[in-house]
Amino acid sequence: MTRPPSATRAICAMALLGLTACAGSYATDVPDDTLPVPDFASAQIDPPPGVRPDGCWVRDVAPAELETVTRQIEVAPAQFDEAGRQISPARFRTETAQVILRERQELIFETPCPDALTPDLISTLQRALEARGLYRGQITGQMDVPTRLAVRRYQNARGLPSGLLSIQSARALGLLTTPRDQL
């Protein structure tokens, strides 16, 4: 067996290096990265009845969370002779089913108003999420897809599976003050 010429090896190494450099940094840590993340403008709604009319509200949909479960079910037990030697092995069939872990949810929640979402506030949000290991992008001050995915990671761990920043999350991250009457 002959080795490829060194020039071919060098080209292969450069190609491999290029492919690994292009790999995304989010592909393996959170499976919900492939879910669509709505933008704020398309999710905005009028305040629901019974809430502060001066707040900003959004509607988002959290898709159902499914899990595929595979089981082996014994169809026929193993057969043994009088001496205890196995004559035929047990036979099994594979059964696969999907189980709903979380139903699809329509979420309606209060969010910081668009005039509050300044580049400075979004930069602070990105740094707060970066400090928690949820955001690894550039600090841009833009509510871009990587930022919304990091917001989703943060909020999903707190029971709100949305990439739109809630006012509760903004307050918990120290981005907004909590009014005295809500303390």
PDB file of C-alpha atoms in Angstrom:
ATOM      1  CA  MET A   1       0.000   0.000   0.000  1.00  0.00           C
ATOM      2  CA  THR A   2       1.437   3.354  -1.000  1.00  0.00           C
ATOM      3  CA  ARG A   3       0.965   6.548   0.929  1.00  0.00           C
ATOM      4  CA  PRO A   4      -0.556   9.540  -0.802  1.00  0.00           C
ATOM      5  CA  PRO A   5       1.924  12.254  -1.749  1.00  0.00           C
ATOM      6  CA  SER A   6       2.596  14.850   0.936  1.00  0.00           C
ATOM      7  CA  ALA A   7       0.800  17.536  -1.076  1.00  0.00           C
ATOM      8  CA  THR A   8      -2.405  15.472  -1.047  1.00  0.00           C
ATOM      9  CA  ARG A   9      -2.028  14.904   2.704  1.00  0.00           C
ATOM     10  CA  ALA A  10      -1.579  18.636   3.253  1.00  0.00           C
ATOM     11  CA  ILE A  11      -4.699  19.447   1.213  1.00  0.00           C
ATOM     12  CA  CYS A  12      -6.708  16.842   3.141  1.00  0.00           C
ATOM     13  CA  ALA A  13      -5.484  18.260   6.457  1.00  0.00           C
ATOM     14  CA  MET A  14      -6.391  21.811   5.402  1.00  0.00           C
ATOM     15  CA  ALA A  15      -9.856  20.689   4.291  1.00  0.00           C
ATOM     16  CA  LEU A  16     -10.421  18.879   7.592  1.00  0.00           C
ATOM     17  CA  LEU A  17      -9.248  21.925   9.518  1.00  0.00           C
ATOM     18  CA  GLY A  18     -11.615  24.133   7.511  1.00  0.00           C
ATOM     19  CA  LEU A  19     -14.552  21.844   8.200  1.00  0.00           C
ATOM     20  CA  THR A  20     -13.914  21.765  11.939  1.00  0.00           C
ATOM     21  CA  ALA A  21     -13.567  25.559  12.030  1.00  0.00           C
ATOM     22  CA  CYS A  22     -16.999  25.907  10.411  1.00  0.00           C
ATOM     23  CA  ALA A  23     -18.730  23.754  13.016  1.00  0.00           C
ATOM     24  CA  GLY A  24     -21.252  25.709  15.030  1.00  0.00           C
ATOM     25  CA  SER A  25     -20.733  26.166  18.745  1.00  0.00           C
ATOM     26  CA  TYR A  26     -24.397  25.497  19.586  1.00  0.00           C
ATOM     27  CA  ALA A  27     -25.045  22.304  17.640  1.00  0.00           C
ATOM     28  CA  THR A  28     -24.501  19.833  20.459  1.00  0.00           C
ATOM     29  CA  ASP A  29     -25.567  21.466  23.701  1.00  0.00           C
ATOM     30  CA  VAL A  30     -29.278  22.224  23.367  1.00  0.00           C
ATOM     31  CA  PRO A  31     -31.607  20.271  21.089  1.00  0.00           C
ATOM     32  CA  ASP A  32     -34.132  23.091  20.810  1.00  0.00           C
ATOM     33  CA  ASP A  33     -31.704  25.204  18.729  1.00  0.00           C
ATOM     34  CA  THR A  34     -33.419  23.972  15.600  1.00  0.00           C
ATOM     35  CA  LEU A  35     -36.769  25.377  16.691  1.00  0.00           C
ATOM     36  CA  PRO A  36     -37.866  28.635  15.075  1.00  0.00           C
ATOM     37  CA  VAL A  37     -37.437  31.694  17.263  1.00  0.00           C
ATOM     38  CA  PRO A  38     -40.091  34.347  16.618  1.00  0.00           C
ATOM     39  CA  ASP A  39     -39.151  37.986  16.393  1.00  0.00           C
ATOM     40  CA  PHE A  40     -40.677  40.486  18.775  1.00  0.00           C
ATOM     41  CA  ALA A  41     -42.687  42.430  16.180  1.00  0.00           C
ATOM     42  CA  SER A  42     -44.594  39.380  14.916  1.00  0.00           C
ATOM     43  CA  ALA A  43     -45.378  38.186  18.452  1.00  0.00           C
ATOM     44  CA  GLN A  44     -46.702  41.457  19.914  1.00  0.00           C
ATOM     45  CA  ILE A  45     -50.356  41.462  21.010  1.00  0.00           C
ATOM     46  CA  ASP A  46     -52.776  43.788  22.797  1.00  0.00           C
ATOM     47  CA  PRO A  47     -52.736  43.423  26.592  1.00  0.00           C
ATOM     48  CA  PRO A  48     -55.022  40.629  27.818  1.00  0.00           C
ATOM     49  CA  PRO A  49     -58.032  41.648  29.928  1.00  0.00           C
ATOM     50  CA  GLY A  50     -57.328  42.327  33.589  1.00  0.00           C
ATOM     51  CA  VAL A  51     -53.658  43.348  33.280  1.00  0.00           C
ATOM     52  CA  ARG A  52     -51.857  46.680  33.223  1.00  0.00           C
ATOM     53  CA  PRO A  53     -52.797  48.298  29.907  1.00  0.00           C
ATOM     54  CA  ASP A  54     -49.445  50.124  29.665  1.00  0.00           C
ATOM     55  CA  GLY A  55     -47.384  46.900  29.517  1.00  0.00           C
ATOM     56  CA  CYS A  56     -46.167  45.134  26.391  1.00  0.00           C
ATOM     57  CA  TRP A  57     -47.341  41.587  25.779  1.00  0.00           C
ATOM     58  CA  VAL A  58     -46.363  38.823  23.361  1.00  0.00           C
ATOM     59  CA  ARG A  59     -47.797  35.514  22.209  1.00  0.00           C
ATOM     60  CA  ASP A  60     -45.512  32.593  21.490  1.00  0.00           C
ATOM     61  CA  VAL A  61     -46.098  28.891  20.917  1.00  0.00           C
ATOM     62  CA  ALA A  62     -44.001  26.237  22.622  1.00  0.00           C
ATOM     63  CA  PRO A  63     -44.179  23.058  20.522  1.00  0.00           C
ATOM     64  CA  ALA A  64     -44.968  19.740  22.141  1.00  0.00           C
ATOM     65  CA  GLU A  65     -41.950  17.903  23.489  1.00  0.00           C
ATOM     66  CA  LEU A  66     -41.888  14.252  22.402  1.00  0.00           C
ATOM     67  CA  GLU A  67     -39.715  11.308  23.258  1.00  0.00           C
ATOM     68  CA  THR A  68     -39.401   8.114  21.246  1.00  0.00           C
ATOM     69  CA  VAL A  69     -39.421   5.036  23.476  1.00  0.00           C
ATOM     70  CA  THR A  70     -38.266   1.663  22.145  1.00  0.00           C
ATOM     71  CA  ARG A  71     -38.971  -1.544  24.068  1.00  0.00           C
ATOM     72  CA  GLN A  72     -38.186  -5.200  23.492  1.00  0.00           C
ATOM     73  CA  ILE A  73     -41.231  -7.413  24.159  1.00  0.00           C
ATOM     74  CA  GLU A  74     -40.812 -11.152  24.591  1.00  0.00           C
ATOM     75  CA  VAL A  75     -42.939 -12.995  22.042  1.00  0.00           C
ATOM     76  CA  ALA A  76     -41.843 -16.539  22.918  1.00  0.00           C
ATOM     77  CA  PRO A  77     -39.759 -17.696  25.886  1.00  0.00           C
ATOM     78  CA  ALA A  78     -36.574 -19.682  25.469  1.00  0.00           C
ATOM     79  CA  GLN A  79     -37.056 -23.477  25.181  1.00  0.00           C
ATOM     80  CA  PHE A  80     -34.957 -25.879  27.268  1.00  0.00           C
ATOM     81  CA  ASP A  81     -34.650 -29.687  27.242  1.00  0.00           C
ATOM     82  CA  GLU A  82     -34.801 -31.916  30.360  1.00  0.00           C
ATOM     83  CA  ALA A  83     -31.043 -31.479  30.923  1.00  0.00           C
ATOM     84  CA  GLY A  84     -31.439 -27.704  31.050  1.00  0.00           C
ATOM     85  CA  ARG A  85     -29.748 -27.001  27.701  1.00  0.00           C
ATOM     86  CA  GLN A  86     -31.277 -24.294  25.608  1.00  0.00           C
ATOM     87  CA  ILE A  87     -33.021 -25.638  22.519  1.00  0.00           C
ATOM     88  CA  SER A  88     -34.166 -22.323  21.104  1.00  0.00           C
ATOM     89  CA  PRO A  89     -33.582 -18.771  22.283  1.00  0.00           C
ATOM     90  CA  ALA A  90     -36.330 -16.433  23.356  1.00  0.00           C
ATOM     91  CA  ARG A  91     -37.868 -14.372  20.573  1.00  0.00           C
ATOM     92  CA  PHE A  92     -38.534 -10.661  20.937  1.00  0.00           C
ATOM     93  CA  ARG A  93     -40.184  -7.962  18.902  1.00  0.00           C
ATOM     94  CA  THR A  94     -39.328  -4.290  18.984  1.00  0.00           C
ATOM     95  CA  GLU A  95     -42.087  -1.846  19.819  1.00  0.00           C
ATOM     96  CA  THR A  96     -41.554   1.867  19.289  1.00  0.00           C
ATOM     97  CA  ALA A  97     -43.900   4.563  20.534  1.00  0.00           C
ATOM     98  CA  GLN A  98     -43.791   8.307  20.977  1.00  0.00           C
ATOM     99  CA  VAL A  99     -44.597   9.722  24.390  1.00  0.00           C
ATOM    100  CA  ILE A 100     -45.617  13.355  24.900  1.00  0.00           C
ATOM    101  CA  LEU A 101     -43.439  14.846  27.624  1.00  0.00           C
ATOM    102  CA  ARG A 102     -44.974  18.314  27.352  1.00  0.00           C
ATOM    103  CA  GLU A 103     -48.085  19.350  25.442  1.00  0.00           C
ATOM    104  CA  ARG A 104     -47.969  22.196  22.921  1.00  0.00           C
ATOM    105  CA  GLN A 105     -48.514  25.453  24.782  1.00  0.00           C
ATOM    106  CA  GLU A 106     -49.662  28.881  23.742  1.00  0.00           C
ATOM    107  CA  LEU A 107     -47.738  31.346  25.878  1.00  0.00           C
ATOM    108  CA  ILE A 108     -48.858  34.894  26.594  1.00  0.00           C
ATOM    109  CA  PHE A 109     -46.567  36.945  28.807  1.00  0.00           C
ATOM    110  CA  GLU A 110     -45.362  40.453  29.524  1.00  0.00           C
ATOM    111  CA  THR A 111     -42.126  41.559  27.927  1.00  0.00           C
ATOM    112  CA  PRO A 112     -40.010  44.699  27.991  1.00  0.00           C
ATOM    113  CA  CYS A 113     -41.447  47.236  25.549  1.00  0.00           C
ATOM    114  CA  PRO A 114     -39.539  47.881  22.303  1.00  0.00           C
ATOM    115  CA  ASP A 115     -38.299  51.291  23.476  1.00  0.00           C
ATOM    116  CA  ALA A 116     -36.685  49.596  26.523  1.00  0.00           C
ATOM    117  CA  LEU A 117     -34.809  47.083  24.348  1.00  0.00           C
ATOM    118  CA  THR A 118     -31.944  49.455  23.573  1.00  0.00           C
ATOM    119  CA  PRO A 119     -28.575  48.223  22.258  1.00  0.00           C
ATOM    120  CA  ASP A 120     -27.123  48.899  25.740  1.00  0.00           C
ATOM    121  CA  LEU A 121     -29.773  46.737  27.431  1.00  0.00           C
ATOM    122  CA  ILE A 122     -29.337  43.948  24.862  1.00  0.00           C
ATOM    123  CA  SER A 123     -25.535  44.092  25.297  1.00  0.00           C
ATOM    124  CA  THR A 124     -26.055  43.751  29.060  1.00  0.00           C
ATOM    125  CA  LEU A 125     -28.441  40.843  28.409  1.00  0.00           C
ATOM    126  CA  GLN A 126     -25.815  39.133  26.226  1.00  0.00           C
ATOM    127  CA  ARG A 127     -23.156  39.591  28.932  1.00  0.00           C
ATOM    128  CA  ALA A 128     -25.531  38.270  31.639  1.00  0.00           C
ATOM    129  CA  LEU A 129     -26.303  35.181  29.552  1.00  0.00           C
ATOM    130  CA  GLU A 130     -22.618  34.752  28.689  1.00  0.00           C
ATOM    131  CA  ALA A 131     -21.737  34.831  32.410  1.00  0.00           C
ATOM    132  CA  ARG A 132     -24.184  31.949  32.913  1.00  0.00           C
ATOM    133  CA  GLY A 133     -22.668  29.926  30.049  1.00  0.00           C
ATOM    134  CA  LEU A 134     -25.736  30.306  27.811  1.00  0.00           C
ATOM    135  CA  TYR A 135     -24.417  32.752  25.186  1.00  0.00           C
ATOM    136  CA  ARG A 136     -21.111  32.443  23.340  1.00  0.00           C
ATOM    137  CA  GLY A 137     -21.465  34.974  20.554  1.00  0.00           C
ATOM    138  CA  GLN A 138     -20.155  38.476  20.081  1.00  0.00           C
ATOM    139  CA  ILE A 139     -21.594  41.234  22.272  1.00  0.00           C
ATOM    140  CA  THR A 140     -23.434  43.099  19.517  1.00  0.00           C
ATOM    141  CA  GLY A 141     -26.335  44.842  21.217  1.00  0.00           C
ATOM    142  CA  GLN A 142     -28.632  43.203  18.634  1.00  0.00           C
ATOM    143  CA  MET A 143     -31.489  40.844  19.508  1.00  0.00           C
ATOM    144  CA  ASP A 144     -30.283  38.336  16.933  1.00  0.00           C
ATOM    145  CA  VAL A 145     -30.950  34.603  16.672  1.00  0.00           C
ATOM    146  CA  PRO A 146     -28.019  33.508  18.923  1.00  0.00           C
ATOM    147  CA  THR A 147     -29.241  35.923  21.594  1.00  0.00           C
ATOM    148  CA  ARG A 148     -32.827  34.662  21.351  1.00  0.00           C
ATOM    149  CA  LEU A 149     -31.608  31.059  21.551  1.00  0.00           C
ATOM    150  CA  ALA A 150     -29.667  31.915  24.714  1.00  0.00           C
ATOM    151  CA  VAL A 151     -32.780  33.623  26.124  1.00  0.00           C
ATOM    152  CA  ARG A 152     -34.726  30.430  25.349  1.00  0.00           C
ATOM    153  CA  ARG A 153     -32.137  28.326  27.188  1.00  0.00           C
ATOM    154  CA  TYR A 154     -32.343  30.605  30.229  1.00  0.00           C
ATOM    155  CA  GLN A 155     -36.139  30.788  30.316  1.00  0.00           C
ATOM    156  CA  ASN A 156     -36.732  27.124  29.446  1.00  0.00           C
ATOM    157  CA  ALA A 157     -34.870  26.143  32.626  1.00  0.00           C
ATOM    158  CA  ARG A 158     -37.354  28.371  34.498  1.00  0.00           C
ATOM    159  CA  GLY A 159     -40.507  26.959  32.907  1.00  0.00           C
ATOM    160  CA  LEU A 160     -40.988  29.432  30.041  1.00  0.00           C
ATOM    161  CA  PRO A 161     -39.947  27.761  26.763  1.00  0.00           C
ATOM    162  CA  SER A 162     -39.658  30.940  24.664  1.00  0.00           C
ATOM    163  CA  GLY A 163     -36.903  32.897  22.980  1.00  0.00           C
ATOM    164  CA  LEU A 164     -38.746  36.155  23.584  1.00  0.00           C
ATOM    165  CA  LEU A 165     -37.464  37.895  26.712  1.00  0.00           C
ATOM    166  CA  SER A 166     -40.055  38.018  29.482  1.00  0.00           C
ATOM    167  CA  ILE A 167     -40.176  40.886  31.919  1.00  0.00           C
ATOM    168  CA  GLN A 168     -39.659  38.401  34.804  1.00  0.00           C
ATOM    169  CA  SER A 169     -36.457  37.116  33.197  1.00  0.00           C
ATOM    170  CA  ALA A 170     -35.241  40.654  32.512  1.00  0.00           C
ATOM    171  CA  ARG A 171     -35.761  41.468  36.185  1.00  0.00           C
ATOM    172  CA  ALA A 172     -34.177  38.205  37.379  1.00  0.00           C
ATOM    173  CA  LEU A 173     -31.100  38.942  35.240  1.00  0.00           C
ATOM    174  CA  GLY A 174     -30.869  42.428  36.755  1.00  0.00           C
ATOM    175  CA  LEU A 175     -31.704  44.215  33.520  1.00  0.00           C
ATOM    176  CA  LEU A 176     -34.848  45.959  34.809  1.00  0.00           C
ATOM    177  CA  THR A 177     -35.902  47.123  38.239  1.00  0.00           C
ATOM    178  CA  THR A 178     -38.848  45.579  40.007  1.00  0.00           C
ATOM    179  CA  PRO A 179     -41.512  48.112  41.020  1.00  0.00           C
ATOM    180  CA  ARG A 180     -41.960  48.468  44.800  1.00  0.00           C
ATOM    181  CA  ASP A 181     -45.575  47.263  44.666  1.00  0.00           C
ATOM    182  CA  GLN A 182     -44.380  43.915  43.222  1.00  0.00           C
ATOM    183  CA  LEU A 183     -41.722  43.171  45.867  1.00  0.00           C
TER     184      LEU A 183
END
